[in-house]
Amino acid sequence: MKVSNRSHIQPFHAMEVLREANNLELKGKNIWHLETGEPVTGAPEKVRVAAQKYLDSGRIGYTDALGIPDLRKRISLHYLEYYDLNIPEDRIIVTTGSSGGLLLSLLSAFDVGDKVVVTEPGYPAYSNMLKALGLLPIYCSTEADSRYQPTVEQLESLNAKPDGMIIASPANPTGSILKDKEIKTLVDWCNINKVRIIADEVYHRVTYGCRAETILKSTEEAIIINGFSKYYAMTGWRLGWIVIPEKFLKPIERLAQNLFISAPALSQASAIYAFDSSQELDENLKRYERNKDILEASLKRSGFGNSNTAQGAFYLYVDVSPFTHSSQDFCKRMLHEAGVAATPGIDFDRVRGQNYVRFSYAGHTNDIECAAESIEKWIKVRFK
């Protein structure tokens, strides 16, 4: 019996590297993990305390498919507090991670054969999920002079009219942020051309010296994806949310009921307290910025090419063409010889990604320092 064609998508190379790195650790090799975008601190203390109380209370069961009312209310309040926006809780749906939110968004907004713009470099799950759902990704190759964000000029030059577009700000892997004026320009173009925007805002609040603005200030027709994994450091809790136009409520509710039943009850009840943990979480941002400066300076000393100057998220997307034109081979050798795990650029850009590698600096500062030192020593020996 067959295996479906839709499942024959590209691997998520960051997770492939993680698996290989974990296998090496099981064999006793010391590995510095710079491959995944995962904060190492874990959930805020208030969240952990709430989770323990909820566990002690007894039964943990299903919730409403849209999410527990108290969490939806708290997310609504978050938009008022942080963005000065009044978003009714009826437009907020709690999801099983932001990945679950992306799946619900794509299924509710598009039909098989519809065309959706994704940028390169960009998060690989966008195009992979589109293909698995029978949608057609239209690749938009962005450039450094636009901070790797799409422009109207690029959209006008596409060889097919899109039905939708996925944008990310801050973006993975570049950390670039769309300016307010750029958001409005993209929204205007999409409105004129009847293109549905899905905006990935999961890295909001993970920014350095600037602020990422939500697309909700420019349109009510976009679907916004966010979650608790990045700023709130709750990756394993698998909890996210989406903000939707009102007409999407019933379709997404039916999809959520059938696909997930509900997001994890324990995570939902505990996540309410994440919004009251900003002081603790902002300390993480200070560490990320220190880590970024340490890693960026070290890679420059080692002879790496230009990297993005990250405005947000916790990645450096670095040019490795001085050493190789195969980012996969480079990452494999660096893992086995230097003990440093990083993600090959082909995860984010099918062609140009051969000359790039993404390093995550979401770890402990000591680990970043050790990884940077190991890379410097390895480069001197391997590429002398």
PDB file of C-alpha atoms in Angstrom, residues 104-223:
ATOM      1  CA  LEU A 104      -5.978  26.296  10.899  1.00  0.00           C
ATOM      2  CA  SER A 105      -5.267  29.564   9.093  1.00  0.00           C
ATOM      3  CA  LEU A 106      -4.277  27.891   5.833  1.00  0.00           C
ATOM      4  CA  LEU A 107      -7.173  25.430   5.892  1.00  0.00           C
ATOM      5  CA  SER A 108      -9.750  28.146   6.550  1.00  0.00           C
ATOM      6  CA  ALA A 109      -8.412  30.762   4.130  1.00  0.00           C
ATOM      7  CA  PHE A 110      -7.460  28.762   1.031  1.00  0.00           C
ATOM      8  CA  ASP A 111      -8.578  25.888  -1.179  1.00  0.00           C
ATOM      9  CA  VAL A 112      -6.521  23.243  -2.967  1.00  0.00           C
ATOM     10  CA  GLY A 113      -4.580  24.830  -5.810  1.00  0.00           C
ATOM     11  CA  ASP A 114      -4.583  28.341  -4.370  1.00  0.00           C
ATOM     12  CA  LYS A 115      -1.299  30.231  -4.602  1.00  0.00           C
ATOM     13  CA  VAL A 116       0.364  31.725  -1.528  1.00  0.00           C
ATOM     14  CA  VAL A 117       3.451  33.962  -1.474  1.00  0.00           C
ATOM     15  CA  VAL A 118       6.281  32.972   0.858  1.00  0.00           C
ATOM     16  CA  THR A 119       9.561  34.826   1.138  1.00  0.00           C
ATOM     17  CA  GLU A 120      13.062  33.441   0.777  1.00  0.00           C
ATOM     18  CA  PRO A 121      14.868  33.341   3.103  1.00  0.00           C
ATOM     19  CA  GLY A 122      11.963  32.296   5.287  1.00  0.00           C
ATOM     20  CA  TYR A 123      10.681  29.768   7.794  1.00  0.00           C
ATOM     21  CA  PRO A 124      10.613  26.379   6.002  1.00  0.00           C
ATOM     22  CA  ALA A 125       7.368  25.160   7.567  1.00  0.00           C
ATOM     23  CA  TYR A 126       5.441  27.752   5.549  1.00  0.00           C
ATOM     24  CA  SER A 127       6.166  26.243   2.145  1.00  0.00           C
ATOM     25  CA  ASN A 128       6.260  22.669   3.436  1.00  0.00           C
ATOM     26  CA  MET A 129       2.824  22.987   5.001  1.00  0.00           C
ATOM     27  CA  LEU A 130       1.443  24.669   1.890  1.00  0.00           C
ATOM     28  CA  LYS A 131       2.601  21.752  -0.247  1.00  0.00           C
ATOM     29  CA  ALA A 132       1.213  19.150   2.162  1.00  0.00           C
ATOM     30  CA  LEU A 133      -2.187  20.858   1.986  1.00  0.00           C
ATOM     31  CA  GLY A 134      -2.252  20.987  -1.807  1.00  0.00           C
ATOM     32  CA  LEU A 135      -1.530  24.714  -1.962  1.00  0.00           C
ATOM     33  CA  LEU A 136       1.076  26.238  -4.255  1.00  0.00           C
ATOM     34  CA  PRO A 137       3.887  28.322  -2.767  1.00  0.00           C
ATOM     35  CA  ILE A 138       5.028  31.284  -4.843  1.00  0.00           C
ATOM     36  CA  TYR A 139       8.560  32.133  -3.817  1.00  0.00           C
ATOM     37  CA  CYS A 140       9.555  35.765  -3.424  1.00  0.00           C
ATOM     38  CA  SER A 141      13.334  36.170  -3.174  1.00  0.00           C
ATOM     39  CA  THR A 142      13.951  39.093  -0.860  1.00  0.00           C
ATOM     40  CA  GLU A 143      17.157  41.114  -0.698  1.00  0.00           C
ATOM     41  CA  ALA A 144      19.396  42.677   1.925  1.00  0.00           C
ATOM     42  CA  ASP A 145      18.504  46.213   0.813  1.00  0.00           C
ATOM     43  CA  SER A 146      14.896  45.613   1.928  1.00  0.00           C
ATOM     44  CA  ARG A 147      16.097  43.779   5.053  1.00  0.00           C
ATOM     45  CA  TYR A 148      14.847  40.523   3.518  1.00  0.00           C
ATOM     46  CA  GLN A 149      11.219  41.673   3.663  1.00  0.00           C
ATOM     47  CA  PRO A 150       8.929  41.649   0.593  1.00  0.00           C
ATOM     48  CA  THR A 151       8.262  44.838  -1.346  1.00  0.00           C
ATOM     49  CA  VAL A 152       5.358  45.817  -3.576  1.00  0.00           C
ATOM     50  CA  GLU A 153       7.760  45.959  -6.524  1.00  0.00           C
ATOM     51  CA  GLN A 154       8.689  42.316  -5.959  1.00  0.00           C
ATOM     52  CA  LEU A 155       5.045  41.302  -5.576  1.00  0.00           C
ATOM     53  CA  GLU A 156       4.160  43.089  -8.820  1.00  0.00           C
ATOM     54  CA  SER A 157       6.847  41.109 -10.645  1.00  0.00           C
ATOM     55  CA  LEU A 158       5.598  37.668  -9.569  1.00  0.00           C
ATOM     56  CA  ASN A 159       4.777  35.347 -12.450  1.00  0.00           C
ATOM     57  CA  ALA A 160       1.380  34.384 -11.021  1.00  0.00           C
ATOM     58  CA  LYS A 161      -1.400  36.214  -9.190  1.00  0.00           C
ATOM     59  CA  PRO A 162      -1.431  35.065  -5.564  1.00  0.00           C
ATOM     60  CA  ASP A 163      -4.446  34.306  -3.408  1.00  0.00           C
ATOM     61  CA  GLY A 164      -2.538  34.826  -0.186  1.00  0.00           C
ATOM     62  CA  MET A 165       0.734  35.857   1.360  1.00  0.00           C
ATOM     63  CA  ILE A 166       2.574  34.883   4.544  1.00  0.00           C
ATOM     64  CA  ILE A 167       4.649  37.615   6.137  1.00  0.00           C
ATOM     65  CA  ALA A 168       6.734  37.442   9.310  1.00  0.00           C
ATOM     66  CA  SER A 169       7.950  40.292  11.486  1.00  0.00           C
ATOM     67  CA  PRO A 170      10.314  39.742  13.239  1.00  0.00           C
ATOM     68  CA  ALA A 171      11.321  37.195  10.635  1.00  0.00           C
ATOM     69  CA  ASN A 172      13.043  33.840  10.913  1.00  0.00           C
ATOM     70  CA  PRO A 173      15.964  33.463  10.075  1.00  0.00           C
ATOM     71  CA  THR A 174      16.943  37.110   9.547  1.00  0.00           C
ATOM     72  CA  GLY A 175      15.326  38.808  12.541  1.00  0.00           C
ATOM     73  CA  SER A 176      14.188  41.698  10.337  1.00  0.00           C
ATOM     74  CA  ILE A 177      11.168  43.799  11.275  1.00  0.00           C
ATOM     75  CA  LEU A 178       8.658  45.492   8.987  1.00  0.00           C
ATOM     76  CA  LYS A 179       8.307  49.218   9.585  1.00  0.00           C
ATOM     77  CA  ASP A 180       4.812  50.664  10.065  1.00  0.00           C
ATOM     78  CA  LYS A 181       4.860  52.329   6.654  1.00  0.00           C
ATOM     79  CA  GLU A 182       5.968  49.073   5.001  1.00  0.00           C
ATOM     80  CA  ILE A 183       3.127  47.173   6.661  1.00  0.00           C
ATOM     81  CA  LYS A 184       0.573  49.705   5.425  1.00  0.00           C
ATOM     82  CA  THR A 185       2.004  49.561   1.890  1.00  0.00           C
ATOM     83  CA  LEU A 186       1.784  45.760   1.801  1.00  0.00           C
ATOM     84  CA  VAL A 187      -1.735  45.812   3.255  1.00  0.00           C
ATOM     85  CA  ASP A 188      -2.902  48.333   0.638  1.00  0.00           C
ATOM     86  CA  TRP A 189      -1.476  46.207  -2.183  1.00  0.00           C
ATOM     87  CA  CYS A 190      -3.102  43.064  -0.802  1.00  0.00           C
ATOM     88  CA  ASN A 191      -6.462  44.788  -0.398  1.00  0.00           C
ATOM     89  CA  ILE A 192      -6.391  46.048  -3.994  1.00  0.00           C
ATOM     90  CA  ASN A 193      -5.405  42.615  -5.311  1.00  0.00           C
ATOM     91  CA  LYS A 194      -7.662  40.624  -2.945  1.00  0.00           C
ATOM     92  CA  VAL A 195      -4.739  38.791  -1.363  1.00  0.00           C
ATOM     93  CA  ARG A 196      -5.302  37.349   2.119  1.00  0.00           C
ATOM     94  CA  ILE A 197      -2.443  38.064   4.525  1.00  0.00           C
ATOM     95  CA  ILE A 198      -1.342  35.617   7.194  1.00  0.00           C
ATOM     96  CA  ALA A 199       0.999  37.450   9.556  1.00  0.00           C
ATOM     97  CA  ASP A 200       3.360  35.453  11.759  1.00  0.00           C
ATOM     98  CA  GLU A 201       4.003  37.569  14.858  1.00  0.00           C
ATOM     99  CA  VAL A 202       5.338  34.817  17.116  1.00  0.00           C
ATOM    100  CA  TYR A 203       8.608  36.718  17.725  1.00  0.00           C
ATOM    101  CA  HIS A 204       6.859  39.876  18.877  1.00  0.00           C
ATOM    102  CA  ARG A 205       8.457  41.381  22.002  1.00  0.00           C
ATOM    103  CA  VAL A 206      11.751  39.627  21.177  1.00  0.00           C
ATOM    104  CA  THR A 207      13.250  42.833  19.805  1.00  0.00           C
ATOM    105  CA  TYR A 208      16.355  44.934  20.368  1.00  0.00           C
ATOM    106  CA  GLY A 209      16.151  48.711  20.493  1.00  0.00           C
ATOM    107  CA  CYS A 210      12.965  48.816  18.439  1.00  0.00           C
ATOM    108  CA  ARG A 211       9.410  47.519  18.476  1.00  0.00           C
ATOM    109  CA  ALA A 212       7.520  45.239  16.123  1.00  0.00           C
ATOM    110  CA  GLU A 213       4.081  46.608  15.296  1.00  0.00           C
ATOM    111  CA  THR A 214       1.123  44.305  14.747  1.00  0.00           C
ATOM    112  CA  ILE A 215      -0.557  44.241  11.366  1.00  0.00           C
ATOM    113  CA  LEU A 216      -3.874  44.452  13.238  1.00  0.00           C
ATOM    114  CA  LYS A 217      -3.369  48.220  13.356  1.00  0.00           C
ATOM    115  CA  SER A 218      -3.582  48.328   9.562  1.00  0.00           C
ATOM    116  CA  THR A 219      -6.251  45.767   8.706  1.00  0.00           C
ATOM    117  CA  GLU A 220      -8.945  43.515  10.145  1.00  0.00           C
ATOM    118  CA  GLU A 221      -8.765  41.162   7.159  1.00  0.00           C
ATOM    119  CA  ALA A 222      -5.449  39.507   8.034  1.00  0.00           C
ATOM    120  CA  ILE A 223      -5.052  36.387  10.155  1.00  0.00           C
TER     121      ILE A 223
END
